[in-house]
Short mmCIF file of C-alpha atoms in Angstrom, two decimals:
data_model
loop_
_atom_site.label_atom_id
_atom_site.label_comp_id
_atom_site.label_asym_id
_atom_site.label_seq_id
_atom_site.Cartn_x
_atom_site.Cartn_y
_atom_site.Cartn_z
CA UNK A 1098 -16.05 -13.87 -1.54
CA UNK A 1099 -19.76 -13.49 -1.38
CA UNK A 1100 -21.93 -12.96 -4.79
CA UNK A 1101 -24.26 -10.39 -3.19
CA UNK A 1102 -21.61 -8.12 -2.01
CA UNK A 1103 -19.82 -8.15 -5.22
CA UNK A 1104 -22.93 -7.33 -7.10
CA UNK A 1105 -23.57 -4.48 -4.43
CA UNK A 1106 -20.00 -3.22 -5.69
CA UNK A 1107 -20.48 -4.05 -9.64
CA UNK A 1108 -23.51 -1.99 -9.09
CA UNK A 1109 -22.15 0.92 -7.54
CA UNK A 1110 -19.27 1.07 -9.81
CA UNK A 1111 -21.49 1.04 -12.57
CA UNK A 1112 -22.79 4.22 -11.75
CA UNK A 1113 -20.36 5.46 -10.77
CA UNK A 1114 -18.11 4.87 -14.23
CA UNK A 1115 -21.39 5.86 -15.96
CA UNK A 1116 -21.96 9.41 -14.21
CA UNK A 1117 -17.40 10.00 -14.73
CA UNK A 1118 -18.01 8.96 -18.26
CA UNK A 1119 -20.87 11.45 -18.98
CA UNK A 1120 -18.80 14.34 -16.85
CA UNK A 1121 -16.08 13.75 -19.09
CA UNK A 1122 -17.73 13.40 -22.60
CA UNK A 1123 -16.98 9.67 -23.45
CA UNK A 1124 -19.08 6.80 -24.00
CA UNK A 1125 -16.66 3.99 -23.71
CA UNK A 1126 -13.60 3.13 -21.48
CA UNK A 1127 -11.03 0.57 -23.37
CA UNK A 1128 -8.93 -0.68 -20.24
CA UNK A 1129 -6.25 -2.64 -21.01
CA UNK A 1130 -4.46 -4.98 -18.31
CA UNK A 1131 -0.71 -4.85 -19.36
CA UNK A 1132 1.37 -6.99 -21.11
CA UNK A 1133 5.14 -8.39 -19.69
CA UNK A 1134 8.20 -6.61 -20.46
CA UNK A 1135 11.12 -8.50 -22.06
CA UNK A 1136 14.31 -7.46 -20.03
CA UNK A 1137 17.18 -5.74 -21.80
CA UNK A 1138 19.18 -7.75 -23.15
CA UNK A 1139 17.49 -10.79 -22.62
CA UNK A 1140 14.80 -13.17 -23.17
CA UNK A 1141 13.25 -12.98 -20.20
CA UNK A 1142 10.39 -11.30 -18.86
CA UNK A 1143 9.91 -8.43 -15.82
CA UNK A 1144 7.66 -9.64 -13.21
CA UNK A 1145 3.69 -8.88 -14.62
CA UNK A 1146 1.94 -6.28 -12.49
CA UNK A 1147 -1.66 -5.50 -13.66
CA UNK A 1148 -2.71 -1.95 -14.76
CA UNK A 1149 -4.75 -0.89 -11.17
CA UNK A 1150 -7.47 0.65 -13.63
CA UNK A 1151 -7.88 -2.67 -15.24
CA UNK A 1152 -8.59 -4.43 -11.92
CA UNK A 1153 -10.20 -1.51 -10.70
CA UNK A 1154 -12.98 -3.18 -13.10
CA UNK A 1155 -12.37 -6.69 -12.37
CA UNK A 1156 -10.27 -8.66 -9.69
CA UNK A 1157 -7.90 -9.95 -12.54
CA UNK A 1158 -4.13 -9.46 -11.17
CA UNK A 1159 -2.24 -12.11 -13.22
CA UNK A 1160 -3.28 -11.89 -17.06
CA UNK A 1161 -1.77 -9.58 -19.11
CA UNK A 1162 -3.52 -9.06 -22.75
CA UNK A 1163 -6.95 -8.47 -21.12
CA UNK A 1164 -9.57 -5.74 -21.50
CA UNK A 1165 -12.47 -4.56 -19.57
CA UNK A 1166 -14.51 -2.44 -22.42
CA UNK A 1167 -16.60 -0.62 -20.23
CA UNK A 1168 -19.46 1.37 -22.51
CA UNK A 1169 -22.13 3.67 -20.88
CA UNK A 1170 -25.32 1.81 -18.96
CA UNK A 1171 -24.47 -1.87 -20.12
CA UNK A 1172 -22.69 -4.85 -18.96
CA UNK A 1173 -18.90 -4.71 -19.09
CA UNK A 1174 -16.84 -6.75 -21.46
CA UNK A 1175 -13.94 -8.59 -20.16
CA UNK A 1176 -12.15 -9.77 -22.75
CA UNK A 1177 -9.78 -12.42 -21.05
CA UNK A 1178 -6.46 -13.75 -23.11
CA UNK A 1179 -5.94 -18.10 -22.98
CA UNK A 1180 -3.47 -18.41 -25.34
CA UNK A 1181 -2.40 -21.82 -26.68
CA UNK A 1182 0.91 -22.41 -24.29
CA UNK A 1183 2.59 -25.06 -23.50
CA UNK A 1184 5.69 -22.87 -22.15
CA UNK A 1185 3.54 -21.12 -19.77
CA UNK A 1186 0.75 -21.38 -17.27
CA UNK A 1187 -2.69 -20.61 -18.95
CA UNK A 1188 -5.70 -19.56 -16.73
CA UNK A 1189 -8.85 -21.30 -16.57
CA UNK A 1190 -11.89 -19.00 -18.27
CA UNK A 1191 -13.51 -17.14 -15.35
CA UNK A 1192 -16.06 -18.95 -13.43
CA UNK A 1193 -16.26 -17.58 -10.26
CA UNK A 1194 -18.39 -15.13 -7.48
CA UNK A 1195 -17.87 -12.44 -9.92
CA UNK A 1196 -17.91 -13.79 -13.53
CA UNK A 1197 -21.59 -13.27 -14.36
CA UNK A 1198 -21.20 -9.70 -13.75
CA UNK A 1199 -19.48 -9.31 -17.20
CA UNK A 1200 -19.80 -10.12 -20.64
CA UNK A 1201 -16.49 -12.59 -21.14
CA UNK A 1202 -14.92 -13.44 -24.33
CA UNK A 1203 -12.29 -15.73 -24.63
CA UNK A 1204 -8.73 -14.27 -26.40
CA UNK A 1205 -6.23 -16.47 -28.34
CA UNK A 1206 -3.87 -13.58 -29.13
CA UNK A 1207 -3.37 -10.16 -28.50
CA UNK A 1208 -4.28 -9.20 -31.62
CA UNK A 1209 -7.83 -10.73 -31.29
CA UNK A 1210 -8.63 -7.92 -29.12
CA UNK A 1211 -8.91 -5.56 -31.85
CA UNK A 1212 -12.34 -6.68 -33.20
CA UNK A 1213 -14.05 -5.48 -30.20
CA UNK A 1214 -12.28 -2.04 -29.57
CA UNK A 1215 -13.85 0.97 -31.05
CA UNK A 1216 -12.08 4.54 -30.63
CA UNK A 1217 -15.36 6.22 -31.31
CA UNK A 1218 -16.45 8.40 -28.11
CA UNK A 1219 -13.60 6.09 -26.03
CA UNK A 1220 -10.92 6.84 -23.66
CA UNK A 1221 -7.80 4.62 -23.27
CA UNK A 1222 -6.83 4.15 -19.64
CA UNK A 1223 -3.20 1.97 -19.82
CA UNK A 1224 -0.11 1.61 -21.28
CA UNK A 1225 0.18 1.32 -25.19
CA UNK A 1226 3.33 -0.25 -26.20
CA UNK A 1227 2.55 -2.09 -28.76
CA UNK A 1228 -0.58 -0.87 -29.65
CA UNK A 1229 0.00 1.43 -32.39
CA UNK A 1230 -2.53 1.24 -34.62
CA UNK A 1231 -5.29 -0.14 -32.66
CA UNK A 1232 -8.61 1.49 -32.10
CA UNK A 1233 -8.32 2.79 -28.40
CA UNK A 1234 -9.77 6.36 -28.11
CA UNK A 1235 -8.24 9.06 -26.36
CA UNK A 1236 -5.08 8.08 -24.19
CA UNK A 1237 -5.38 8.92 -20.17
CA UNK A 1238 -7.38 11.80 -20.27
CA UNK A 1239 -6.45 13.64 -17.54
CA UNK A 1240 -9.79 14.28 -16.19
CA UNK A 1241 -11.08 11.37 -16.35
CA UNK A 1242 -8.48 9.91 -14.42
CA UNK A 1243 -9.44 12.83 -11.42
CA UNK A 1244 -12.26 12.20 -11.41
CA UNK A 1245 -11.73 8.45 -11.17
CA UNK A 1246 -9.11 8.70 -8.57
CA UNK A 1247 -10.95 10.63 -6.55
CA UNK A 1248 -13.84 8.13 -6.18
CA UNK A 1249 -11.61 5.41 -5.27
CA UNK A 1250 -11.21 6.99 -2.05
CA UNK A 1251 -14.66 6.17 -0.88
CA UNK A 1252 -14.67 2.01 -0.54
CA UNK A 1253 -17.50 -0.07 -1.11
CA UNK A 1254 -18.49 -2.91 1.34
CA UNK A 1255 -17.03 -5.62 -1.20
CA UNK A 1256 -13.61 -3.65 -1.06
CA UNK A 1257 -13.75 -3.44 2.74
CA UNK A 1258 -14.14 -6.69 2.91
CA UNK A 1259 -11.14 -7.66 0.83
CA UNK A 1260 -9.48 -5.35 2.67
CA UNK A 1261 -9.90 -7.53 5.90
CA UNK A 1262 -9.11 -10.21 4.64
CA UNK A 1263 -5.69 -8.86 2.89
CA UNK A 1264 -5.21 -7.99 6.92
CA UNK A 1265 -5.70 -11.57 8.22
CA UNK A 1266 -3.43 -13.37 5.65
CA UNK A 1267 -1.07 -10.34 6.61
CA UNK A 1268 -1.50 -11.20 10.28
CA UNK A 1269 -0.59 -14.68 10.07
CA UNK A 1270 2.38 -13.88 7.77
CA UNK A 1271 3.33 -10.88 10.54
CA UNK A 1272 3.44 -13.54 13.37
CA UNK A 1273 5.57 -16.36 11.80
CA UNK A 1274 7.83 -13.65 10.89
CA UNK A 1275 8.02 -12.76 14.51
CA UNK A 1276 8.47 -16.31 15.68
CA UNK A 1277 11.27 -17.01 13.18
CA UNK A 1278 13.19 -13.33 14.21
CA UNK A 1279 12.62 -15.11 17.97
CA UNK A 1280 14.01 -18.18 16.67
CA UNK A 1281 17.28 -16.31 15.28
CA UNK A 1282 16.55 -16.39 11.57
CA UNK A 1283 18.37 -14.11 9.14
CA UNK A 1284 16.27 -11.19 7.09
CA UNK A 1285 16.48 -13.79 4.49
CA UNK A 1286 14.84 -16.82 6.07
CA UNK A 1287 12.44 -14.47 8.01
CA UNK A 1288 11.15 -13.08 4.56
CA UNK A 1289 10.81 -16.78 3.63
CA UNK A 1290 8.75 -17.92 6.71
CA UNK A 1291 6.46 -14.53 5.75
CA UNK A 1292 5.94 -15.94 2.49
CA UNK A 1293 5.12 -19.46 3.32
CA UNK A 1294 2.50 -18.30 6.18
CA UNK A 1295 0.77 -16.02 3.35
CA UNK A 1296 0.91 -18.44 0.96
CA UNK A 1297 1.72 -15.96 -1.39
CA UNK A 1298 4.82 -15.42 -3.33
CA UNK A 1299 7.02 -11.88 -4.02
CA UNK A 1300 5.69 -10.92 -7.06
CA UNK A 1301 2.01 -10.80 -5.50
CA UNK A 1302 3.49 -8.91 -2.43
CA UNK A 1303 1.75 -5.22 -2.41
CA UNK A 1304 5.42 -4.12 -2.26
CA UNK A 1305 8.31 -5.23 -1.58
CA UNK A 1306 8.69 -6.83 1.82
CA UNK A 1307 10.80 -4.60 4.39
CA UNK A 1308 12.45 -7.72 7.12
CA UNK A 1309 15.13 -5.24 8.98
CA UNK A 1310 17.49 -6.28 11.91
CA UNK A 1311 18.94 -3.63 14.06
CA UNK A 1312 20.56 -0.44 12.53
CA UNK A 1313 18.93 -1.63 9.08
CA UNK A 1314 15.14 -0.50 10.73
CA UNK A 1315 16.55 3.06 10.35
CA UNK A 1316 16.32 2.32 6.36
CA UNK A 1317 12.86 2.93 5.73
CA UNK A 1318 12.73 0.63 2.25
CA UNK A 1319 15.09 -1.31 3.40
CA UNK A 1320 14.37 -4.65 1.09
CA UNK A 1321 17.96 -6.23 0.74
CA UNK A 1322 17.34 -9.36 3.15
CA UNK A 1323 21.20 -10.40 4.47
CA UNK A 1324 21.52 -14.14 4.39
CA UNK A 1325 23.59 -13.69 7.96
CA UNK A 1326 22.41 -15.10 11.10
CA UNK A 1327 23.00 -12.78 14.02
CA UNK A 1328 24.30 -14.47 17.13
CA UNK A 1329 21.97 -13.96 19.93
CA UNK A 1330 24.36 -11.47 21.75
CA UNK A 1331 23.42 -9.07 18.28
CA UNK A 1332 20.13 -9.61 18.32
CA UNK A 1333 18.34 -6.38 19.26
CA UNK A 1334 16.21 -5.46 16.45
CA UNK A 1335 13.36 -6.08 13.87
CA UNK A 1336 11.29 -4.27 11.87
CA UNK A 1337 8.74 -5.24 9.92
CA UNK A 1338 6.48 -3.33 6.87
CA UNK A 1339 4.73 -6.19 5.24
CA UNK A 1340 2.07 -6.95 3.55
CA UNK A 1341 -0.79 -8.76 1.48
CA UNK A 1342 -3.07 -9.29 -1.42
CA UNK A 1343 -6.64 -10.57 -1.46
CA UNK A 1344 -8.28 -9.96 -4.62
CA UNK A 1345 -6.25 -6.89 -5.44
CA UNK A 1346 -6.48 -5.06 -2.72
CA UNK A 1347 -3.37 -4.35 -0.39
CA UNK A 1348 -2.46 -5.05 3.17
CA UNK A 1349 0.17 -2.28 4.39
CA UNK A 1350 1.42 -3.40 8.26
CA UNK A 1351 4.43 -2.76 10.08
CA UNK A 1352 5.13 -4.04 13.54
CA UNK A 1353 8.55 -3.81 15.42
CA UNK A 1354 9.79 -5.57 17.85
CA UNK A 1355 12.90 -5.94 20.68
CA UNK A 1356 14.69 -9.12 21.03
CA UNK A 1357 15.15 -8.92 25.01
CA UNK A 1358 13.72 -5.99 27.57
CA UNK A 1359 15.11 -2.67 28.21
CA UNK A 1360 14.73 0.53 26.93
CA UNK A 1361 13.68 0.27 23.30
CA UNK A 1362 11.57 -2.44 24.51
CA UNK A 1363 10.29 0.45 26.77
CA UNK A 1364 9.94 2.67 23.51
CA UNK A 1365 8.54 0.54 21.17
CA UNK A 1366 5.57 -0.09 23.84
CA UNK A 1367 5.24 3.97 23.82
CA UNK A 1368 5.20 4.20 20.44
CA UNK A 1369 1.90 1.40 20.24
CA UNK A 1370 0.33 3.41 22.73
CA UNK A 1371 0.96 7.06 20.86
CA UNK A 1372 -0.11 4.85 17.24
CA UNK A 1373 -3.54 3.58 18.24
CA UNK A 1374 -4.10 7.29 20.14
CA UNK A 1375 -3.52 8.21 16.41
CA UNK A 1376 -5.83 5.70 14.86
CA UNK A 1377 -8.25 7.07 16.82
CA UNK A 1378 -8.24 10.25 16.19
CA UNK A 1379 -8.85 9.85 12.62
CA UNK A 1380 -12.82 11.38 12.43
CA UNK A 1381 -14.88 12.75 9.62
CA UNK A 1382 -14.10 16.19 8.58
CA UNK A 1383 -10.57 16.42 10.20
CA UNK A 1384 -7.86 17.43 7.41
CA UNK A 1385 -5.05 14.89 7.86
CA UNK A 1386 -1.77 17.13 7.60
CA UNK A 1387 -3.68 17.70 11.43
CA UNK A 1388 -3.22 14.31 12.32
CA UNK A 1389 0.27 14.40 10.85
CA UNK A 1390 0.93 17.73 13.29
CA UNK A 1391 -0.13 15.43 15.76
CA UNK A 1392 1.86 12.52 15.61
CA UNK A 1393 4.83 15.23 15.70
CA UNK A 1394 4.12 16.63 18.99
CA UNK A 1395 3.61 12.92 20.22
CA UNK A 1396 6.98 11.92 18.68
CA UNK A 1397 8.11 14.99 20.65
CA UNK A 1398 6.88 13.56 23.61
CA UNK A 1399 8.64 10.29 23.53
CA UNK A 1400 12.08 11.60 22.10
CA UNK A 1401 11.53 13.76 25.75
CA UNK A 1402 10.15 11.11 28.08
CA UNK A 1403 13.41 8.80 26.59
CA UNK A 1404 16.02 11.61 27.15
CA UNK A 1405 17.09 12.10 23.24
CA UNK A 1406 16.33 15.68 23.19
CA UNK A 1407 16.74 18.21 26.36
CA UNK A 1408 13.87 20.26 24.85
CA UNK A 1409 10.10 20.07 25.18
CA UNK A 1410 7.61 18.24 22.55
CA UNK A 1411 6.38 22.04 21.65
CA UNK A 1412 9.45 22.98 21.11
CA UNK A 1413 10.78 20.59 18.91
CA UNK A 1414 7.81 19.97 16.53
CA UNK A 1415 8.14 23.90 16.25
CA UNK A 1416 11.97 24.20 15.14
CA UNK A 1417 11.56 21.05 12.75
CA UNK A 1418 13.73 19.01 15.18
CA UNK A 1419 11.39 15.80 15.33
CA UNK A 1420 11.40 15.92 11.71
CA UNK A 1421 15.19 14.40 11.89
CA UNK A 1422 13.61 11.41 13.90
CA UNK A 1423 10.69 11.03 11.73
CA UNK A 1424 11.33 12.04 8.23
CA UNK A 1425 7.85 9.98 6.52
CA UNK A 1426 4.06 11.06 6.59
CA UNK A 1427 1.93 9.67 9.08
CA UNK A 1428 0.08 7.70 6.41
CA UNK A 1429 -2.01 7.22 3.41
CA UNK A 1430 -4.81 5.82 1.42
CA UNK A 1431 -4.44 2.32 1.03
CA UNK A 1432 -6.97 0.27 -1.39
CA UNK A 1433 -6.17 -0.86 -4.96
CA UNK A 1434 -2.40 -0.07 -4.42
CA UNK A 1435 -0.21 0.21 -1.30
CA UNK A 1436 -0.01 4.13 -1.36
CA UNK A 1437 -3.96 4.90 -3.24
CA UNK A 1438 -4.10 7.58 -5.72
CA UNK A 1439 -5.92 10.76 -4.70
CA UNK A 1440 -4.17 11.89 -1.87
CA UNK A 1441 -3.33 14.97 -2.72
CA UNK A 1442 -6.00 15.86 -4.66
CA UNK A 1443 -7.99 18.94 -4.11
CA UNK A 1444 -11.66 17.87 -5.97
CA UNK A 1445 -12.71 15.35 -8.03
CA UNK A 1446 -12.07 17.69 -11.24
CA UNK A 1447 -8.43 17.68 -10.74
CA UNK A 1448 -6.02 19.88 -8.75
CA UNK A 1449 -3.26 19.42 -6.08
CA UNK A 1450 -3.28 20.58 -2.44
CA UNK A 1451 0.41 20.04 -1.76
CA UNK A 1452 1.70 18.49 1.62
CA UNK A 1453 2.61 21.37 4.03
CA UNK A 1454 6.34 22.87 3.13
CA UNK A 1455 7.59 21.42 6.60
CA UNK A 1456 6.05 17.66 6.00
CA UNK A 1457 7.36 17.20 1.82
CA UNK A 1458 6.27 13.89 2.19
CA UNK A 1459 2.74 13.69 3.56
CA UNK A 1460 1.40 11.01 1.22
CA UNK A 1461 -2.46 12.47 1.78
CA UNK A 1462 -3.77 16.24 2.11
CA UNK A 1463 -7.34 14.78 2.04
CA UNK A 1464 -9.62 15.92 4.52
CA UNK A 1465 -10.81 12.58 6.45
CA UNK A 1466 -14.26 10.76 5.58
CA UNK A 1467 -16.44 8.30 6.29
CA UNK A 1468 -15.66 4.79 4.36
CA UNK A 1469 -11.79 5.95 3.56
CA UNK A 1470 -8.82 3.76 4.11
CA UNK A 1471 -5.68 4.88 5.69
CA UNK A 1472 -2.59 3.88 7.01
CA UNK A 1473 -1.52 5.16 10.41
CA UNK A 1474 2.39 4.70 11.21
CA UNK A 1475 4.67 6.72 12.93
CA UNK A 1476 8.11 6.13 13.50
CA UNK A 1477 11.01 6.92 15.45
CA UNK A 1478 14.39 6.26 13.80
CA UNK A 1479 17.76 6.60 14.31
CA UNK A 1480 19.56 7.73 10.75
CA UNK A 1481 22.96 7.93 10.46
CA UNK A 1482 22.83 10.66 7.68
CA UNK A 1483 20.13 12.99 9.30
CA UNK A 1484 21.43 12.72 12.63
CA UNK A 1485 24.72 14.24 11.02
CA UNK A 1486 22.90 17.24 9.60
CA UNK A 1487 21.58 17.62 12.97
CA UNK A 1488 24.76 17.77 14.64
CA UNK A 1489 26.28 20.30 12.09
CA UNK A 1490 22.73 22.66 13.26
CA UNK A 1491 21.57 25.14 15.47
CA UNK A 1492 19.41 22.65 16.39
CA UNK A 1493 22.42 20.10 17.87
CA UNK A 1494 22.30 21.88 21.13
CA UNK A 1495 18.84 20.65 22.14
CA UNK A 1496 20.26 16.73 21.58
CA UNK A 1497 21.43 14.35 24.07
CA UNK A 1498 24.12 12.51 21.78
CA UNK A 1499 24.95 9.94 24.42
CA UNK A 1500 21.60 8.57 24.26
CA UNK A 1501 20.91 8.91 20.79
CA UNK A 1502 24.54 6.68 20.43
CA UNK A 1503 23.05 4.17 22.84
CA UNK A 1504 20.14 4.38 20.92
CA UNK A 1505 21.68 4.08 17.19
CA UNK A 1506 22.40 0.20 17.28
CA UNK A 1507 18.93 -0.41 17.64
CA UNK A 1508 17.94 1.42 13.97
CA UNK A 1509 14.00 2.59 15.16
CA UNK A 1510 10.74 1.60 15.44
CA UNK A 1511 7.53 2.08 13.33
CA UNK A 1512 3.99 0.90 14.29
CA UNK A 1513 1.51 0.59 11.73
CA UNK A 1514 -2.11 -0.55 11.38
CA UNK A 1515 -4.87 -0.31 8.43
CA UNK A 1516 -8.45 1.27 9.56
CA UNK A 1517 -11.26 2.40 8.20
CA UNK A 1518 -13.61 5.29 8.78
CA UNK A 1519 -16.94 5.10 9.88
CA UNK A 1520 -19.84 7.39 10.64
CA UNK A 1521 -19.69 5.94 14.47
CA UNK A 1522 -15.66 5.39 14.60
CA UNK A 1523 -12.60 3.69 13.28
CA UNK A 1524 -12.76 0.26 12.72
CA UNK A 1525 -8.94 -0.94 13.18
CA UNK A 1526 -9.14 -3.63 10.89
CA UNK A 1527 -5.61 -4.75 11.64
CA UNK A 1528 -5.58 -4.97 15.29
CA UNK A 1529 -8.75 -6.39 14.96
CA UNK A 1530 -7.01 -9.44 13.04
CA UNK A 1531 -4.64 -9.81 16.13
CA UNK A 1532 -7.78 -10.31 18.15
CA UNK A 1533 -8.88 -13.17 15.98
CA UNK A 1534 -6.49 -15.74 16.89
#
């Protein structure tokens, strides 16, 4: 990653912590990474995932024991644990594109971190099992953490540039995965070949990774990867949500495909059409529950134009009936973390505006920006348990059950693609990947 664009982004985060800090009444910010947690009952450890304030602050995923001591107008602190180990992997001391941004001192043990901390005029932003005692300052204050969120919706050109590049190792991973579903893989060996093309393992993954084969696409987290090979007469399916890391920063994509042509092939090319008219429509100053509205009345359209329901897109989007076919938001911030905080915050000092009573689970409420990340993904899914609410409704009459039974072996589809706002457009980095190769 380039020097000058990180110190562009040390810079502006610098000002940024030092105006939130002054807001808030603190002179210090005591992050702490994490540390690993033993499982119950064992002596082994949970997979280590970083505190996303701590690499907010610096693009350290894998350490636990680390600080960033952040104090008003100076150079941070990184305080970076290399324990003597011969059990475990030790990390080399930073020297790297971002290193001479921060003030490092080496750590032996946890404990040696205490010398440094000060509680005086300091907030705590972490977890602090095992801390009792120690000098942290006041624990997650609540308004600090608004107003911190909050900024992390606006992305910096380092971060949009990690971002792109979490897309292209996401890309290559998305296409092997493709190939191997072609080749008649199982979810298990697909999820394998993802892995190997990103050349990074599961417990860097964003999330976990969703590899579905027919009626499993209708299970929108489905992560439970069957070892069974389908014989090519049961291939019809596969969907899937995927991602990537690149310095911290997430990857989100979801592509689905049909194993031979016919009608879902027919619907899964309407649904890439109806996604990127959503993409585009995401412009500065647009609230994005209106964007969600729309990708209803376009789900409406193609659960007409394929015969499921006998009733227009108006219609349906107004009696709730396209919420049975697509139960999820349209999208959501994605930076730091898969789903970014902030989304449903109503200023930076705090405050919720809720997702509209009809659409519980609108990730984002935000009104749309320039230099915000989202996620655009409708679906289209067949689920056994909603369909059989439908069928006990009102609502059942305006269904053509044949087709959605012809439909219902083939689980659904979702499209989605990462893009960023800009003054002059969208920039869709993902698709843009697709073009590189």
């Amino acid at each position: 990653m380039d020097k000058n664009l990180y110190a562009e982004h040390i810079a502006t985060l610098q000002r940024r912590y030092d105006d939130i800090l002054e807001a808030c009444g603190f002179d210090t910010l005591n992050v702490f990474s994490g540390a690993p947690k033993v499982q119950f009952l064992d002596d082994n450890y949970y997979p280590f995932k970083v505190n996303p304030q701590f690499k907010a602050l610096v693009p350290v995923t894998d350490n636990p024991h680390s600080w960033v001591i952040y104090r008003r107008g100076q150079k941070p602190k990184l305080l970076f644990y290399r324990p003597v180990d011969f059990w475990h992997y030790v990390p080399p001391a930073p020297q790297t594109y971002w290193s001479d941004f921060y003030d490092i001192e080496l750590i032996a043990s946890p404990a040696d971190a205490q010398q440094f901390l000060s509680a005086e005029g300091a907030a705590f932003l972490g977890e602090a099992d095992g801390l009792d005692g120690w000098p942290l300052g006041t624990p997650n204050p609540e308004a600090l953490l608004a107003r911190l969120h909050w900024a992390r919706a606006y992305k910096t050109p380092y971060e949009l540039a990690c971002l792109r590049q979490a897309n292209r190792i996401a890309v290559k991973a998305h296409r092997a995965a493709e190939a191997a579903f072609r080749e008649g893989a199982s979810e298990f060996e697909i999820n394998l070949a993802y892995l190997q093309a990103a050349a990074q393992g599961e417990n860097r993954m964003p999330y976990g990774n969703i590899i579905a084969l027919n009626e499993h696409a209708a299970i929108l987290h489905y992560t439970h990867l069957s070892e069974q090979r389908l014989p090519e007469s049961e291939r019809r399916t596969f969907l899937i949500d995927a991602g990537a890391d690149c310095n911290g920063y997430c990857a989100d994509i979801t592509r689905t495909y049909a194993y031979r042509d016919g009608e879902f092939a027919d619907l899964v090319a309407a649904m890439d059409e109806k996604q990127q008219e959503l993409v585009a429509g995401l412009k500065p100053g647009l609230p994005y529950p209106d964007l969600h509205r729309e990708c209803h009345q376009k789900v409406g359209e193609l659960l007409n134009r394929f015969g499921v329901i006998k009733t227009s897109a108006d219609n349906a989007v107004e009696s709730g009936l396209t919420g049975t076919f697509m139960p999820h938001g349209l999208g959501h911030f994605l930076g730091l973390q898969v789903h970014d905080v902030g989304g449903h915050q109503a200023g930076p000092e705090g405050g919720v505006t809720p997702p509209p009573a009809q659409y519980p689970f609108l990730r984002t409420t935000r009104t749309i920006e320039e230099n915000q990340v989202f996620t655009i993904e409708p679906g289209l899914y067949f689920i056994d348990s909603l369909l059989a609410e439908l069928k006990d409704s009102e609502l059942a009459k305006e269904v053509n059950w044949s087709k959605v039974d012809a439909l219902r072996p083939f689980g659904g589809v979702r499209i989605e693609d990462n893009a960023i706002v800009g003054a002059d457009g969208v920039e869709n980095i993902t698709r843009d990947c697709y073009a590189e190769d």
